[in-house]
PDB file of C-alpha atoms and ligand atoms in Angstrom:
ATOM      1  CA  MET W   1      -0.035  -0.156   0.034  1.00  0.00           C
ATOM      2  CA  LEU W   2       2.481   2.581   1.352  1.00  0.00           C
ATOM      3  CA  LYS W   3       4.369   1.230  -2.460  1.00  0.00           C
ATOM      4  CA  ILE W   4       1.093   2.481  -4.325  1.00  0.00           C
ATOM      5  CA  ILE W   5       1.108   5.586  -2.252  1.00  0.00           C
ATOM      6  CA  SER W   6       4.154   6.291  -3.209  1.00  0.00           C
ATOM      7  CA  VAL W   7       4.136   5.935  -6.900  1.00  0.00           C
ATOM      8  CA  ILE W   8       1.256   8.391  -7.115  1.00  0.00           C
ATOM      9  CA  VAL W   9       2.868  11.236  -4.508  1.00  0.00           C
ATOM     10  CA  LEU W  10       5.693  10.951  -6.985  1.00  0.00           C
ATOM     11  CA  SER W  11       4.014  10.426 -10.348  1.00  0.00           C
ATOM     12  CA  LEU W  12       2.450  13.620  -9.427  1.00  0.00           C
ATOM     13  CA  LEU W  13       5.512  15.494  -8.238  1.00  0.00           C
ATOM     14  CA  ILE W  14       6.573  14.911 -12.098  1.00  0.00           C
ATOM     15  CA  GLY W  15       3.618  15.473 -13.872  1.00  0.00           C
ATOM     16  CA  GLY W  16       3.939  18.917 -11.596  1.00  0.00           C
ATOM     17  CA  CYS W  17       7.183  19.806 -13.060  1.00  0.00           C
ATOM     18  CA  ALA W  18       6.486  18.635 -16.389  1.00  0.00           C
ATOM     19  CA  MET W  19       3.656  21.594 -16.108  1.00  0.00           C
ATOM     20  CA  GLN W  20       5.800  23.974 -14.372  1.00  0.00           C
ATOM     21  CA  SER W  21       8.347  23.360 -17.244  1.00  0.00           C
ATOM     22  CA  ASN W  22       6.015  23.328 -19.723  1.00  0.00           C
ATOM     23  CA  LYS W  23       5.273  27.131 -18.763  1.00  0.00           C
ATOM     24  CA  GLU W  24       8.031  27.629 -18.122  1.00  0.00           C
ATOM     25  CA  MET W  25       8.569  27.944 -22.055  1.00  0.00           C
ATOM     26  CA  SER W  26       5.428  29.657 -23.205  1.00  0.00           C
ATOM     27  CA  SER W  27       6.326  32.283 -20.560  1.00  0.00           C
ATOM     28  CA  SER W  28      10.454  32.349 -21.409  1.00  0.00           C
ATOM     29  CA  LYS W  29      10.669  35.361 -23.964  1.00  0.00           C
ATOM     30  CA  ILE W  30      12.996  34.440 -27.487  1.00  0.00           C
ATOM     31  CA  PHE W  31      13.890  37.938 -29.400  1.00  0.00           C
ATOM     32  CA  GLN W  32      11.106  37.788 -31.630  1.00  0.00           C
ATOM     33  CA  SER W  33       8.688  38.180 -29.010  1.00  0.00           C
ATOM     34  CA  VAL W  34       6.498  41.600 -28.472  1.00  0.00           C
ATOM     35  CA  GLU W  35       3.238  41.677 -26.085  1.00  0.00           C
ATOM     36  CA  GLU W  36      -0.028  41.504 -27.908  1.00  0.00           C
ATOM     37  CA  LYS W  37      -1.019  44.859 -27.616  1.00  0.00           C
ATOM     38  CA  ASP W  38       2.150  45.992 -29.312  1.00  0.00           C
ATOM     39  CA  ALA W  39       1.566  43.794 -32.304  1.00  0.00           C
ATOM     40  CA  THR W  40       0.077  44.785 -35.826  1.00  0.00           C
ATOM     41  CA  LEU W  41      -1.842  42.414 -37.264  1.00  0.00           C
ATOM     42  CA  VAL W  42      -3.536  43.183 -40.392  1.00  0.00           C
ATOM     43  CA  GLN W  43      -5.236  39.717 -41.979  1.00  0.00           C
ATOM     44  CA  LYS W  44      -8.372  39.015 -41.115  1.00  0.00           C
ATOM     45  CA  GLY W  45     -10.638  36.370 -39.047  1.00  0.00           C
ATOM     46  CA  LYS W  46      -9.802  33.715 -36.737  1.00  0.00           C
ATOM     47  CA  ASN W  47      -6.484  32.868 -37.851  1.00  0.00           C
ATOM     48  CA  LYS W  48      -5.110  36.492 -38.305  1.00  0.00           C
ATOM     49  CA  GLY W  49      -2.790  36.294 -35.228  1.00  0.00           C
ATOM     50  CA  SER W  50      -0.984  33.256 -37.385  1.00  0.00           C
ATOM     51  CA  CYS W  51       1.649  33.109 -40.118  1.00  0.00           C
ATOM     52  CA  SER W  52      -0.314  32.370 -43.220  1.00  0.00           C
ATOM     53  CA  ARG W  53       1.528  29.749 -44.844  1.00  0.00           C
ATOM     54  CA  CYS W  54       3.109  28.046 -41.578  1.00  0.00           C
ATOM     55  CA  GLY W  55       0.681  28.949 -39.163  1.00  0.00           C
ATOM     56  CA  MET W  56       3.395  30.192 -36.484  1.00  0.00           C
ATOM     57  CA  ASP W  57       2.631  32.311 -34.111  1.00  0.00           C
ATOM     58  CA  LEU W  58       3.148  36.109 -35.215  1.00  0.00           C
ATOM     59  CA  VAL W  59       3.057  37.990 -31.779  1.00  0.00           C
ATOM     60  CA  LYS W  60       5.829  35.576 -31.019  1.00  0.00           C
ATOM     61  CA  PHE W  61       7.284  35.661 -33.601  1.00  0.00           C
ATOM     62  CA  TYR W  62       7.163  39.550 -34.092  1.00  0.00           C
ATOM     63  CA  LYS W  63       9.872  41.039 -34.738  1.00  0.00           C
ATOM     64  CA  THR W  64      10.395  38.682 -38.173  1.00  0.00           C
ATOM     65  CA  SER W  65       7.158  39.431 -39.466  1.00  0.00           C
ATOM     66  CA  HIS W  66       6.246  40.387 -42.597  1.00  0.00           C
ATOM     67  CA  ILE W  67       3.050  41.203 -44.797  1.00  0.00           C
ATOM     68  CA  ALA W  68       2.331  41.538 -48.177  1.00  0.00           C
ATOM     69  CA  GLU W  69      -1.138  41.895 -50.052  1.00  0.00           C
ATOM     70  CA  HIS W  70      -2.603  39.330 -53.204  1.00  0.00           C
ATOM     71  CA  GLU W  71      -5.760  40.153 -54.969  1.00  0.00           C
ATOM     72  CA  GLY W  72      -7.187  42.456 -52.400  1.00  0.00           C
ATOM     73  CA  THR W  73      -6.092  39.994 -50.012  1.00  0.00           C
ATOM     74  CA  HIS W  74      -3.254  41.025 -47.070  1.00  0.00           C
ATOM     75  CA  PHE W  75      -1.073  37.786 -45.748  1.00  0.00           C
ATOM     76  CA  GLN W  76       0.854  37.581 -42.914  1.00  0.00           C
ATOM     77  CA  TYR W  77       4.317  35.827 -42.182  1.00  0.00           C
ATOM     78  CA  CYS W  78       6.429  35.185 -39.618  1.00  0.00           C
ATOM     79  CA  SER W  79       9.299  35.561 -41.279  1.00  0.00           C
ATOM     80  CA  ILE W  80      10.710  36.565 -44.527  1.00  0.00           C
ATOM     81  CA  HIS W  81      10.923  32.922 -45.609  1.00  0.00           C
ATOM     82  CA  CYS W  82       7.094  32.426 -45.488  1.00  0.00           C
ATOM     83  CA  LEU W  83       7.064  35.419 -47.686  1.00  0.00           C
ATOM     84  CA  GLU W  84       9.660  34.028 -50.061  1.00  0.00           C
ATOM     85  CA  GLU W  85       8.040  30.243 -49.781  1.00  0.00           C
ATOM     86  CA  HIS W  86       4.306  32.398 -50.832  1.00  0.00           C
ATOM     87  CA  LEU W  87       6.847  34.229 -53.726  1.00  0.00           C
ATOM     88  CA  GLY W  88       8.299  31.250 -54.687  1.00  0.00           C
ATOM     89  CA  ASN W  89       5.227  30.058 -55.865  1.00  0.00           C
ATOM     90  CA  GLU W  90       4.693  32.355 -58.810  1.00  0.00           C
ATOM     91  CA  ILE W  91       2.738  34.689 -57.147  1.00  0.00           C
ATOM     92  CA  THR W  92       2.764  38.513 -57.682  1.00  0.00           C
ATOM     93  CA  LEU W  93       1.873  40.287 -53.899  1.00  0.00           C
ATOM     94  CA  LYS W  94       1.868  43.937 -53.530  1.00  0.00           C
ATOM     95  CA  ASN W  95       2.935  46.392 -51.107  1.00  0.00           C
ATOM     96  CA  PRO W  96       5.314  43.844 -49.078  1.00  0.00           C
ATOM     97  CA  LYS W  97       6.284  45.238 -45.709  1.00  0.00           C
ATOM     98  CA  VAL W  98       8.192  44.375 -42.458  1.00  0.00           C
ATOM     99  CA  VAL W  99       8.427  45.383 -38.753  1.00  0.00           C
ATOM    100  CA  ASP W 100      11.494  47.635 -37.521  1.00  0.00           C
ATOM    101  CA  VAL W 101      13.171  45.651 -35.020  1.00  0.00           C
ATOM    102  CA  VAL W 102      12.772  49.704 -33.192  1.00  0.00           C
ATOM    103  CA  SER W 103       9.471  50.562 -33.469  1.00  0.00           C
ATOM    104  CA  LEU W 104       7.827  47.048 -34.031  1.00  0.00           C
ATOM    105  CA  LYS W 105       6.000  49.303 -36.974  1.00  0.00           C
ATOM    106  CA  LEU W 106       5.334  47.598 -40.715  1.00  0.00           C
ATOM    107  CA  ILE W 107       7.592  49.409 -42.899  1.00  0.00           C
ATOM    108  CA  PRO W 108       8.066  48.729 -47.138  1.00  0.00           C
ATOM    109  CA  VAL W 109      10.604  46.582 -47.626  1.00  0.00           C
ATOM    110  CA  SER W 110      12.602  48.539 -49.638  1.00  0.00           C
ATOM    111  CA  ASP W 111      13.105  51.128 -46.509  1.00  0.00           C
ATOM    112  CA  ALA W 112      14.529  48.827 -44.787  1.00  0.00           C
ATOM    113  CA  HIS W 113      18.411  47.720 -43.490  1.00  0.00           C
ATOM    114  CA  TYR W 114      18.578  44.321 -42.742  1.00  0.00           C
ATOM    115  CA  VAL W 115      21.297  42.718 -40.821  1.00  0.00           C
ATOM    116  CA  VAL W 116      21.673  38.650 -41.546  1.00  0.00           C
ATOM    117  CA  GLY W 117      23.794  36.098 -39.452  1.00  0.00           C
ATOM    118  CA  SER W 118      23.955  37.994 -36.046  1.00  0.00           C
ATOM    119  CA  LYS W 119      24.123  35.815 -33.145  1.00  0.00           C
ATOM    120  CA  ILE W 120      20.230  36.561 -32.299  1.00  0.00           C
ATOM    121  CA  ARG W 121      18.330  33.965 -33.027  1.00  0.00           C
ATOM    122  CA  GLY W 122      16.725  33.489 -36.660  1.00  0.00           C
ATOM    123  CA  THR W 123      12.810  32.368 -37.571  1.00  0.00           C
ATOM    124  CA  MET W 124      12.534  29.497 -39.954  1.00  0.00           C
ATOM    125  CA  SER W 125      15.952  30.133 -40.148  1.00  0.00           C
ATOM    126  CA  ARG W 126      20.235  29.467 -38.998  1.00  0.00           C
ATOM    127  CA  VAL W 127      20.976  32.997 -40.593  1.00  0.00           C
ATOM    128  CA  SER W 128      18.634  35.036 -38.967  1.00  0.00           C
ATOM    129  CA  LYS W 129      17.843  38.742 -40.714  1.00  0.00           C
ATOM    130  CA  TYR W 130      16.118  41.672 -38.208  1.00  0.00           C
ATOM    131  CA  ALA W 131      15.063  44.886 -40.901  1.00  0.00           C
ATOM    132  CA  PHE W 132      15.742  48.154 -39.265  1.00  0.00           C
ATOM    133  CA  LEU W 133      14.372  51.515 -40.579  1.00  0.00           C
ATOM    134  CA  ASN W 134      17.543  53.853 -39.471  1.00  0.00           C
ATOM    135  CA  LEU W 135      20.543  52.297 -40.312  1.00  0.00           C
ATOM    136  CA  GLU W 136      22.090  54.063 -37.465  1.00  0.00           C
ATOM    137  CA  ASP W 137      20.400  50.620 -35.463  1.00  0.00           C
ATOM    138  CA  ALA W 138      20.830  48.634 -37.608  1.00  0.00           C
ATOM    139  CA  LYS W 139      24.800  49.770 -37.555  1.00  0.00           C
ATOM    140  CA  LYS W 140      24.376  49.398 -33.418  1.00  0.00           C
ATOM    141  CA  PHE W 141      22.776  46.076 -33.185  1.00  0.00           C
ATOM    142  CA  GLN W 142      25.612  44.898 -36.389  1.00  0.00           C
ATOM    143  CA  THR W 143      27.880  45.673 -33.538  1.00  0.00           C
ATOM    144  CA  LYS W 144      26.814  43.960 -30.761  1.00  0.00           C
ATOM    145  CA  ASN W 145      25.347  40.989 -32.314  1.00  0.00           C
ATOM    146  CA  GLY W 146      27.253  40.826 -35.622  1.00  0.00           C
ATOM    147  CA  GLY W 147      26.015  40.505 -39.151  1.00  0.00           C
ATOM    148  CA  GLU W 148      25.784  41.631 -41.817  1.00  0.00           C
ATOM    149  CA  ILE W 149      24.300  44.665 -43.701  1.00  0.00           C
ATOM    150  CA  MET W 150      21.747  44.287 -46.255  1.00  0.00           C
ATOM    151  CA  ASP W 151      18.780  45.761 -48.313  1.00  0.00           C
ATOM    152  CA  PHE W 152      15.818  43.691 -49.092  1.00  0.00           C
ATOM    153  CA  ASN W 153      16.894  42.077 -52.155  1.00  0.00           C
ATOM    154  CA  GLY W 154      20.343  40.553 -50.410  1.00  0.00           C
ATOM    155  CA  ALA W 155      17.977  39.346 -47.523  1.00  0.00           C
ATOM    156  CA  LEU W 156      16.018  37.355 -49.760  1.00  0.00           C
ATOM    157  CA  GLU W 157      18.733  36.154 -52.003  1.00  0.00           C
ATOM    158  CA  LYS W 158      19.932  34.994 -48.364  1.00  0.00           C
ATOM    159  CA  ALA W 159      16.177  33.391 -47.531  1.00  0.00           C
ATOM    160  CA  LYS W 160      16.393  31.248 -51.238  1.00  0.00           C
ATOM    161  CA  GLU W 161      19.767  29.813 -50.128  1.00  0.00           C
ATOM    162  CA  ASP W 162      18.252  28.528 -47.141  1.00  0.00           C
ATOM    163  CA  PHE W 163      15.001  26.946 -48.658  1.00  0.00           C
ATOM    164  CA  LYS W 164      17.522  25.370 -50.963  1.00  0.00           C
ATOM    165  CA  HIS W 165      18.853  23.383 -47.446  1.00  0.00           C
ATOM    166  CA  TYR W 166      15.345  22.557 -46.800  1.00  0.00           C
ATOM    167  CA  LYS W 167      14.221  20.757 -49.931  1.00  0.00           C
TER     168      LYS W 167
HETATM  169 ZN1  LIG S 201       5.647  31.014 -41.516  1.00  0.00          ZN
END
């Protein structure tokens, strides 16, 4: 009887620990995460908070988020990778924008300075890509975290290289 009770107690303890670590995992912030109130979500409907390609949480991966339009519909992506994957399907996307890591606002990709390959982990890629509106901010980030500064097309090329590895 004692043995049975100790098994129950033990499994409760283990169960409790597992629950605890799950909780810690979900609340531990990754660099990409923001408060929900700070995220701009442009999609409609119940899946507005999910990447239109892979379904990942857009608030959790907000700092690498991109948006674009196609035939009047707004799409939001967790990363340049899912944007590139959508483009790779021969689709013409309009008005692509990216989150500026500093202001958390969506800015046209043509205005963005991407820091590619810094030590800060990326989304859907081992080579991270973070965008900044101000070149000075990009340089500051680069000084601290490394990486290379390039424009959207350069970052997109890097994203394409990653995709070759997936396939
Ligand atoms: Zn995605």
